[in-house]
Short mmCIF file of N, CA and C in Angstrom, two decimals:
data_model
loop_
_atom_site.label_atom_id
_atom_site.label_comp_id
_atom_site.label_asym_id
_atom_site.label_seq_id
_atom_site.Cartn_x
_atom_site.Cartn_y
_atom_site.Cartn_z
N MET A 1 157.59 74.82 138.79
CA MET A 1 156.19 74.67 139.13
C MET A 1 156.01 73.27 139.78
N ILE A 2 156.58 72.23 139.17
CA ILE A 2 156.45 70.88 139.72
C ILE A 2 156.99 70.80 141.10
N ASP A 3 158.13 71.43 141.36
CA ASP A 3 158.74 71.39 142.67
C ASP A 3 157.81 72.06 143.71
N LYS A 4 157.17 73.15 143.34
CA LYS A 4 156.23 73.80 144.25
C LYS A 4 155.04 72.89 144.57
N LEU A 5 154.51 72.24 143.55
CA LEU A 5 153.36 71.35 143.73
C LEU A 5 153.75 70.17 144.63
N ARG A 6 154.95 69.62 144.52
CA ARG A 6 155.37 68.49 145.33
C ARG A 6 155.37 68.87 146.82
N GLY A 7 155.71 70.11 147.10
CA GLY A 7 155.82 70.53 148.47
C GLY A 7 154.51 70.95 149.09
N MET A 8 153.41 71.04 148.28
CA MET A 8 152.14 71.52 148.77
C MET A 8 151.40 70.37 149.46
N GLN A 9 150.70 70.77 150.51
CA GLN A 9 149.83 69.80 151.20
C GLN A 9 148.43 70.13 150.75
N PHE A 10 147.75 69.14 150.18
CA PHE A 10 146.42 69.33 149.69
C PHE A 10 145.38 69.14 150.78
N ILE A 11 144.35 69.99 150.72
CA ILE A 11 143.25 69.90 151.69
C ILE A 11 142.29 68.82 151.18
N ASP A 12 141.84 68.01 152.06
CA ASP A 12 140.88 66.98 151.72
C ASP A 12 139.48 67.59 151.76
N SER A 13 139.06 68.17 150.65
CA SER A 13 137.78 68.83 150.57
C SER A 13 137.20 68.64 149.21
N PRO A 14 135.91 68.32 149.08
CA PRO A 14 135.34 68.15 147.78
C PRO A 14 135.31 69.43 146.94
N CYS A 15 135.45 70.57 147.56
CA CYS A 15 135.38 71.83 146.85
C CYS A 15 136.79 72.52 146.71
N TYR A 16 137.82 71.80 147.09
CA TYR A 16 139.16 72.38 147.04
C TYR A 16 139.54 72.86 145.65
N HIS A 17 139.23 72.08 144.63
CA HIS A 17 139.59 72.49 143.29
C HIS A 17 138.87 73.75 142.85
N ILE A 18 137.65 73.95 143.35
CA ILE A 18 136.93 75.17 142.96
C ILE A 18 137.61 76.41 143.61
N SER A 19 138.02 76.30 144.87
CA SER A 19 138.71 77.43 145.50
C SER A 19 140.01 77.68 144.82
N ARG A 20 140.71 76.65 144.33
CA ARG A 20 141.95 76.81 143.57
C ARG A 20 141.69 77.51 142.26
N GLN A 21 140.59 77.21 141.64
CA GLN A 21 140.18 77.85 140.35
C GLN A 21 139.97 79.35 140.53
N TYR A 22 139.26 79.71 141.63
CA TYR A 22 139.00 81.10 141.94
C TYR A 22 140.33 81.84 142.26
N GLU A 23 141.18 81.18 142.99
CA GLU A 23 142.44 81.78 143.32
C GLU A 23 143.29 82.03 142.04
N LEU A 24 143.28 81.16 141.14
CA LEU A 24 144.00 81.30 139.88
C LEU A 24 143.38 82.43 139.04
N TYR A 25 142.06 82.44 139.02
CA TYR A 25 141.34 83.50 138.29
C TYR A 25 141.70 84.88 138.84
N ILE A 26 141.68 85.02 140.15
CA ILE A 26 142.04 86.32 140.76
C ILE A 26 143.45 86.70 140.43
N ALA A 27 144.35 85.75 140.43
CA ALA A 27 145.75 86.05 140.08
C ALA A 27 145.82 86.55 138.64
N PHE A 28 145.12 85.88 137.75
CA PHE A 28 145.16 86.34 136.35
C PHE A 28 144.54 87.71 136.21
N ARG A 29 143.39 87.96 136.84
CA ARG A 29 142.69 89.25 136.77
C ARG A 29 143.57 90.40 137.27
N SER A 30 144.40 90.11 138.25
CA SER A 30 145.25 91.18 138.80
C SER A 30 146.42 91.52 137.86
N GLU A 31 146.79 90.60 136.98
CA GLU A 31 147.92 90.81 136.09
C GLU A 31 147.56 91.19 134.65
N TYR A 32 146.41 90.74 134.17
CA TYR A 32 146.06 90.89 132.76
C TYR A 32 144.76 91.60 132.60
N SER A 33 144.61 92.33 131.46
CA SER A 33 143.33 92.95 131.09
C SER A 33 142.38 91.89 130.56
N GLU A 34 141.10 92.25 130.45
CA GLU A 34 140.13 91.29 129.88
C GLU A 34 140.46 90.90 128.49
N GLU A 35 140.95 91.83 127.66
CA GLU A 35 141.32 91.50 126.31
C GLU A 35 142.48 90.51 126.24
N GLN A 36 143.50 90.71 127.11
CA GLN A 36 144.61 89.79 127.14
C GLN A 36 144.15 88.42 127.60
N MET A 37 143.28 88.34 128.57
CA MET A 37 142.79 87.08 129.03
C MET A 37 141.97 86.37 127.95
N ALA A 38 141.15 87.13 127.24
CA ALA A 38 140.32 86.57 126.20
C ALA A 38 141.22 85.98 125.06
N GLN A 39 142.27 86.71 124.74
CA GLN A 39 143.19 86.17 123.73
C GLN A 39 143.88 84.94 124.19
N PHE A 40 144.31 84.90 125.42
CA PHE A 40 145.02 83.77 125.98
C PHE A 40 144.11 82.53 126.02
N PHE A 41 142.92 82.71 126.58
CA PHE A 41 142.04 81.56 126.79
C PHE A 41 141.24 81.13 125.57
N SER A 42 141.12 82.00 124.57
CA SER A 42 140.32 81.63 123.39
C SER A 42 140.89 80.42 122.70
N SER A 43 142.17 80.25 122.72
CA SER A 43 142.78 79.12 121.99
C SER A 43 142.60 77.83 122.74
N ILE A 44 142.32 77.86 124.04
CA ILE A 44 142.17 76.58 124.81
C ILE A 44 140.75 76.27 125.18
N LEU A 45 139.84 77.23 125.02
CA LEU A 45 138.46 76.98 125.37
C LEU A 45 137.77 76.09 124.34
N ARG A 46 136.99 75.16 124.78
CA ARG A 46 136.26 74.31 123.89
C ARG A 46 134.84 74.85 123.70
N ALA A 47 134.10 74.29 122.75
CA ALA A 47 132.75 74.79 122.46
C ALA A 47 131.87 74.72 123.71
N ARG A 48 132.06 73.76 124.54
CA ARG A 48 131.17 73.67 125.73
C ARG A 48 131.44 74.81 126.75
N ASP A 49 132.57 75.48 126.59
CA ASP A 49 132.88 76.59 127.47
C ASP A 49 132.23 77.87 127.00
N ASP A 50 131.66 77.88 125.78
CA ASP A 50 130.93 79.04 125.29
C ASP A 50 129.51 78.86 125.79
N PHE A 51 128.98 79.90 126.43
CA PHE A 51 127.68 79.79 127.08
C PHE A 51 126.55 79.43 126.13
N ARG A 52 126.50 80.14 124.97
CA ARG A 52 125.44 79.81 124.01
C ARG A 52 125.51 78.39 123.52
N ALA A 53 126.70 77.95 123.16
CA ALA A 53 126.90 76.58 122.67
C ALA A 53 126.55 75.59 123.81
N PHE A 54 126.92 75.91 125.02
CA PHE A 54 126.63 75.03 126.15
C PHE A 54 125.14 74.84 126.30
N VAL A 55 124.40 75.96 126.26
CA VAL A 55 122.95 75.88 126.44
C VAL A 55 122.31 75.07 125.30
N LYS A 56 122.70 75.39 124.09
CA LYS A 56 122.11 74.68 122.95
C LYS A 56 122.39 73.20 122.97
N ASN A 57 123.54 72.83 123.49
CA ASN A 57 123.87 71.38 123.55
C ASN A 57 123.26 70.68 124.75
N ASN A 58 122.82 71.38 125.77
CA ASN A 58 122.35 70.74 127.01
C ASN A 58 120.85 70.92 127.35
N TYR A 59 120.14 71.83 126.70
CA TYR A 59 118.78 72.05 127.10
C TYR A 59 117.87 70.93 126.69
N ARG A 60 118.18 70.20 125.66
CA ARG A 60 117.28 69.21 125.11
C ARG A 60 117.22 67.88 125.86
N TYR A 61 117.99 67.77 126.87
CA TYR A 61 118.00 66.49 127.66
C TYR A 61 116.88 66.42 128.66
N GLY A 62 116.03 67.38 128.74
CA GLY A 62 114.88 67.32 129.64
C GLY A 62 115.26 67.65 131.07
N ASP A 63 116.48 68.14 131.29
CA ASP A 63 116.87 68.55 132.64
C ASP A 63 116.13 69.80 133.08
N THR A 64 116.00 69.97 134.32
CA THR A 64 115.43 71.20 134.86
C THR A 64 116.50 72.29 134.67
N LEU A 65 116.06 73.55 134.77
CA LEU A 65 117.02 74.65 134.69
C LEU A 65 118.05 74.55 135.79
N GLU A 66 117.65 74.09 136.94
CA GLU A 66 118.59 73.96 138.04
C GLU A 66 119.70 72.98 137.70
N LYS A 67 119.35 71.90 137.02
CA LYS A 67 120.34 70.89 136.66
C LYS A 67 121.27 71.41 135.56
N VAL A 68 120.74 72.17 134.59
CA VAL A 68 121.56 72.72 133.54
C VAL A 68 122.49 73.77 134.13
N ALA A 69 122.00 74.57 135.08
CA ALA A 69 122.84 75.58 135.77
C ALA A 69 123.95 74.85 136.53
N GLN A 70 123.62 73.78 137.17
CA GLN A 70 124.60 73.00 137.92
C GLN A 70 125.68 72.45 137.02
N LYS A 71 125.25 71.96 135.85
CA LYS A 71 126.24 71.45 134.84
C LYS A 71 127.16 72.58 134.40
N ALA A 72 126.64 73.83 134.34
CA ALA A 72 127.42 74.97 133.93
C ALA A 72 128.24 75.50 135.10
N ASN A 73 128.11 74.90 136.26
CA ASN A 73 128.84 75.31 137.47
C ASN A 73 128.45 76.74 137.88
N MET A 74 127.14 76.99 137.81
CA MET A 74 126.61 78.32 138.19
C MET A 74 125.40 78.14 139.08
N SER A 75 125.10 79.19 139.87
CA SER A 75 123.88 79.18 140.62
C SER A 75 122.72 79.37 139.63
N THR A 76 121.55 78.99 140.00
CA THR A 76 120.41 79.10 139.10
C THR A 76 120.14 80.57 138.76
N ASN A 77 120.23 81.46 139.74
CA ASN A 77 119.97 82.88 139.48
C ASN A 77 121.04 83.46 138.54
N HIS A 78 122.31 83.12 138.75
CA HIS A 78 123.35 83.60 137.84
C HIS A 78 123.13 83.06 136.41
N PHE A 79 122.76 81.76 136.33
CA PHE A 79 122.53 81.14 135.05
C PHE A 79 121.41 81.88 134.30
N LEU A 80 120.30 82.16 135.01
CA LEU A 80 119.14 82.84 134.42
C LEU A 80 119.50 84.28 133.93
N ARG A 81 120.30 85.00 134.77
CA ARG A 81 120.72 86.33 134.36
C ARG A 81 121.63 86.27 133.13
N LYS A 82 122.54 85.35 133.11
CA LYS A 82 123.46 85.16 131.96
C LYS A 82 122.68 84.70 130.73
N PHE A 83 121.71 83.91 130.96
CA PHE A 83 120.86 83.40 129.83
C PHE A 83 120.17 84.60 129.16
N LYS A 84 119.52 85.42 129.98
CA LYS A 84 118.82 86.61 129.43
C LYS A 84 119.78 87.53 128.72
N GLU A 85 120.95 87.70 129.24
CA GLU A 85 121.97 88.54 128.64
C GLU A 85 122.40 88.02 127.24
N HIS A 86 122.54 86.68 127.15
CA HIS A 86 123.01 86.08 125.88
C HIS A 86 121.94 85.86 124.86
N PHE A 87 120.74 85.56 125.28
CA PHE A 87 119.67 85.22 124.38
C PHE A 87 118.57 86.30 124.21
N GLY A 88 118.58 87.27 125.11
CA GLY A 88 117.63 88.34 124.98
C GLY A 88 116.20 88.01 125.43
N MET A 89 116.00 86.86 126.05
CA MET A 89 114.68 86.46 126.52
C MET A 89 114.90 85.52 127.69
N THR A 90 113.79 85.22 128.42
CA THR A 90 113.91 84.30 129.53
C THR A 90 114.21 82.90 129.04
N ALA A 91 114.76 82.10 129.89
CA ALA A 91 115.08 80.71 129.53
C ALA A 91 113.82 79.95 129.18
N HIS A 92 112.75 80.14 129.94
CA HIS A 92 111.50 79.45 129.67
C HIS A 92 110.97 79.83 128.29
N ARG A 93 110.94 81.09 127.97
CA ARG A 93 110.43 81.56 126.67
C ARG A 93 111.27 80.96 125.52
N TRP A 94 112.59 80.95 125.74
CA TRP A 94 113.44 80.42 124.68
C TRP A 94 113.22 78.91 124.47
N MET A 95 113.02 78.17 125.59
CA MET A 95 112.82 76.75 125.46
C MET A 95 111.47 76.43 124.79
N VAL A 96 110.47 77.24 125.08
CA VAL A 96 109.16 77.08 124.42
C VAL A 96 109.28 77.34 122.95
N LYS A 97 110.06 78.36 122.57
CA LYS A 97 110.26 78.74 121.16
C LYS A 97 111.00 77.60 120.46
N GLN A 98 111.99 76.99 121.10
CA GLN A 98 112.73 75.88 120.52
C GLN A 98 111.78 74.70 120.23
N LYS A 99 110.90 74.47 121.19
CA LYS A 99 109.93 73.34 121.07
C LYS A 99 108.98 73.62 119.93
N ALA A 100 108.53 74.87 119.79
CA ALA A 100 107.59 75.19 118.68
C ALA A 100 108.30 75.08 117.34
N GLU A 101 109.56 75.51 117.26
CA GLU A 101 110.28 75.38 116.02
C GLU A 101 110.49 73.94 115.62
N LYS A 102 110.80 73.10 116.59
CA LYS A 102 111.01 71.66 116.30
C LYS A 102 109.68 70.99 115.87
N LEU A 103 108.62 71.45 116.48
CA LEU A 103 107.32 70.90 116.15
C LEU A 103 106.98 71.25 114.68
N VAL A 104 107.23 72.48 114.29
CA VAL A 104 106.94 72.90 112.90
C VAL A 104 107.87 72.09 111.96
N LYS A 105 109.12 71.90 112.33
CA LYS A 105 110.06 71.18 111.45
C LYS A 105 109.59 69.70 111.32
N ALA A 106 109.07 69.11 112.42
CA ALA A 106 108.60 67.74 112.36
C ALA A 106 107.37 67.67 111.42
N ILE A 107 106.51 68.64 111.47
CA ILE A 107 105.33 68.66 110.56
C ILE A 107 105.77 68.87 109.13
N GLN A 108 106.77 69.74 108.92
CA GLN A 108 107.29 69.95 107.57
C GLN A 108 107.97 68.66 107.04
N ALA A 109 108.48 67.87 107.95
CA ALA A 109 109.09 66.56 107.50
C ALA A 109 108.07 65.51 107.22
N GLY A 110 106.80 65.82 107.43
CA GLY A 110 105.70 64.92 107.06
C GLY A 110 105.05 64.19 108.24
N GLU A 111 105.42 64.50 109.48
CA GLU A 111 104.79 63.92 110.62
C GLU A 111 103.55 64.74 110.97
N THR A 112 102.39 64.13 110.77
CA THR A 112 101.14 64.84 111.02
C THR A 112 100.24 64.12 111.99
N ASN A 113 100.62 63.00 112.54
CA ASN A 113 99.82 62.29 113.47
C ASN A 113 99.91 62.99 114.85
N ALA A 114 98.81 63.58 115.25
CA ALA A 114 98.78 64.39 116.47
C ALA A 114 99.16 63.59 117.69
N LYS A 115 98.69 62.36 117.81
CA LYS A 115 99.03 61.52 118.99
C LYS A 115 100.54 61.27 119.08
N LEU A 116 101.15 60.89 117.95
CA LEU A 116 102.59 60.66 117.95
C LEU A 116 103.37 61.90 118.29
N LEU A 117 102.96 62.99 117.67
CA LEU A 117 103.63 64.28 117.96
C LEU A 117 103.49 64.71 119.41
N ALA A 118 102.29 64.49 119.97
CA ALA A 118 102.09 64.83 121.36
C ALA A 118 103.01 64.03 122.28
N ASP A 119 103.15 62.74 121.96
CA ASP A 119 104.04 61.89 122.77
C ASP A 119 105.47 62.31 122.59
N ARG A 120 105.92 62.54 121.36
CA ARG A 120 107.28 62.90 121.07
C ARG A 120 107.70 64.21 121.74
N PHE A 121 106.80 65.20 121.79
CA PHE A 121 107.16 66.49 122.36
C PHE A 121 106.76 66.65 123.80
N GLY A 122 106.34 65.58 124.45
CA GLY A 122 106.12 65.61 125.87
C GLY A 122 104.81 66.18 126.37
N PHE A 123 103.80 66.19 125.49
CA PHE A 123 102.48 66.65 125.93
C PHE A 123 101.75 65.43 126.52
N HIS A 124 100.90 65.68 127.53
CA HIS A 124 100.18 64.58 128.13
C HIS A 124 99.06 64.04 127.28
N SER A 125 98.57 64.90 126.32
CA SER A 125 97.49 64.46 125.45
C SER A 125 97.54 65.32 124.19
N THR A 126 96.74 64.95 123.20
CA THR A 126 96.65 65.74 122.00
C THR A 126 96.06 67.12 122.31
N ALA A 127 95.22 67.20 123.33
CA ALA A 127 94.65 68.53 123.76
C ALA A 127 95.77 69.48 124.12
N GLY A 128 96.80 68.96 124.81
CA GLY A 128 97.93 69.80 125.13
C GLY A 128 98.69 70.29 123.91
N LEU A 129 98.83 69.41 122.92
CA LEU A 129 99.44 69.79 121.62
C LEU A 129 98.63 70.84 120.96
N TYR A 130 97.34 70.66 120.91
CA TYR A 130 96.47 71.65 120.24
C TYR A 130 96.56 73.00 120.93
N LEU A 131 96.53 73.00 122.24
CA LEU A 131 96.63 74.26 123.00
C LEU A 131 97.97 74.92 122.78
N PHE A 132 99.07 74.12 122.72
CA PHE A 132 100.36 74.65 122.47
C PHE A 132 100.46 75.33 121.10
N CYS A 133 99.88 74.66 120.09
CA CYS A 133 99.89 75.21 118.76
C CYS A 133 99.15 76.53 118.68
N ARG A 134 98.00 76.61 119.35
CA ARG A 134 97.21 77.82 119.34
C ARG A 134 97.97 78.94 120.04
N ARG A 135 98.57 78.63 121.19
CA ARG A 135 99.24 79.69 121.99
C ARG A 135 100.60 80.15 121.42
N GLN A 136 101.38 79.14 120.97
CA GLN A 136 102.76 79.45 120.57
C GLN A 136 102.95 79.69 119.09
N VAL A 137 102.12 79.05 118.22
CA VAL A 137 102.28 79.22 116.81
C VAL A 137 101.23 80.17 116.26
N GLY A 138 100.13 80.35 117.05
CA GLY A 138 99.10 81.27 116.64
C GLY A 138 98.06 80.69 115.72
N MET A 139 97.98 79.37 115.61
CA MET A 139 96.97 78.70 114.81
C MET A 139 96.70 77.32 115.37
N THR A 140 95.61 76.75 114.95
CA THR A 140 95.27 75.42 115.40
C THR A 140 96.19 74.41 114.75
N PHE A 141 96.19 73.20 115.31
CA PHE A 141 97.03 72.12 114.73
C PHE A 141 96.66 71.84 113.27
N GLN A 142 95.36 71.81 113.02
CA GLN A 142 94.90 71.56 111.68
C GLN A 142 95.33 72.71 110.69
N GLN A 143 95.20 73.97 111.16
CA GLN A 143 95.66 75.10 110.31
C GLN A 143 97.15 75.00 110.10
N LEU A 144 97.91 74.64 111.11
CA LEU A 144 99.34 74.48 110.98
C LEU A 144 99.70 73.45 109.95
N THR A 145 99.10 72.29 110.03
CA THR A 145 99.39 71.21 109.05
C THR A 145 98.97 71.62 107.65
N ARG A 146 97.86 72.36 107.49
CA ARG A 146 97.44 72.82 106.16
C ARG A 146 98.45 73.85 105.62
N HIS A 147 98.88 74.77 106.48
CA HIS A 147 99.87 75.79 106.04
C HIS A 147 101.17 75.10 105.53
N VAL A 148 101.61 74.08 106.28
CA VAL A 148 102.82 73.42 105.91
C VAL A 148 102.62 72.64 104.60
N ALA A 149 101.44 71.96 104.51
CA ALA A 149 101.15 71.18 103.28
C ALA A 149 101.06 72.12 102.03
N ASP A 150 100.59 73.32 102.26
CA ASP A 150 100.49 74.29 101.16
C ASP A 150 101.84 74.97 100.86
N GLY A 151 102.85 74.69 101.68
CA GLY A 151 104.21 75.25 101.45
C GLY A 151 104.34 76.65 101.97
N GLN A 152 103.42 77.11 102.80
CA GLN A 152 103.54 78.46 103.37
C GLN A 152 104.53 78.43 104.53
N SER A 153 105.21 79.53 104.69
CA SER A 153 106.20 79.61 105.76
C SER A 153 105.49 79.93 107.11
N ILE A 154 106.05 79.45 108.19
CA ILE A 154 105.51 79.64 109.51
C ILE A 154 106.56 80.43 110.30
N THR A 155 106.17 81.52 110.88
CA THR A 155 107.08 82.29 111.74
C THR A 155 106.67 82.10 113.20
N ILE A 156 107.67 81.87 114.03
CA ILE A 156 107.37 81.66 115.45
C ILE A 156 108.06 82.79 116.23
#
């Protein structure tokens, strides 16, 4: 293999490695079944190579969906299709649900200052936080804090 690589002339292109990856993938696909490939690659794939783990580790950085798709080396449309396939909902709906769950956890942890929570979760004002609570949690911010203080469970 080393001898073959020494004799190769590399193309000076920023996308050359991507075309080589596709070429290798096609060669593998022509020789092995999906099950064989899964067995072979499962031992060398890292957590970031798993789509669900990748999304969970990268969505929180405030990147746009386009940037997250780019990090995953996918087109935005392919990323959104794959997202729906893996999570069963649109990326936007999933991200809103994550935000609502984190908000409830913050309130359960004792954070009840609306202004601080609005800033922490990226709302422009407390009015945005109140509207978010009503739409996504199904109750006002005050009702939510009372429910949590009373120890009642919140489903999102």
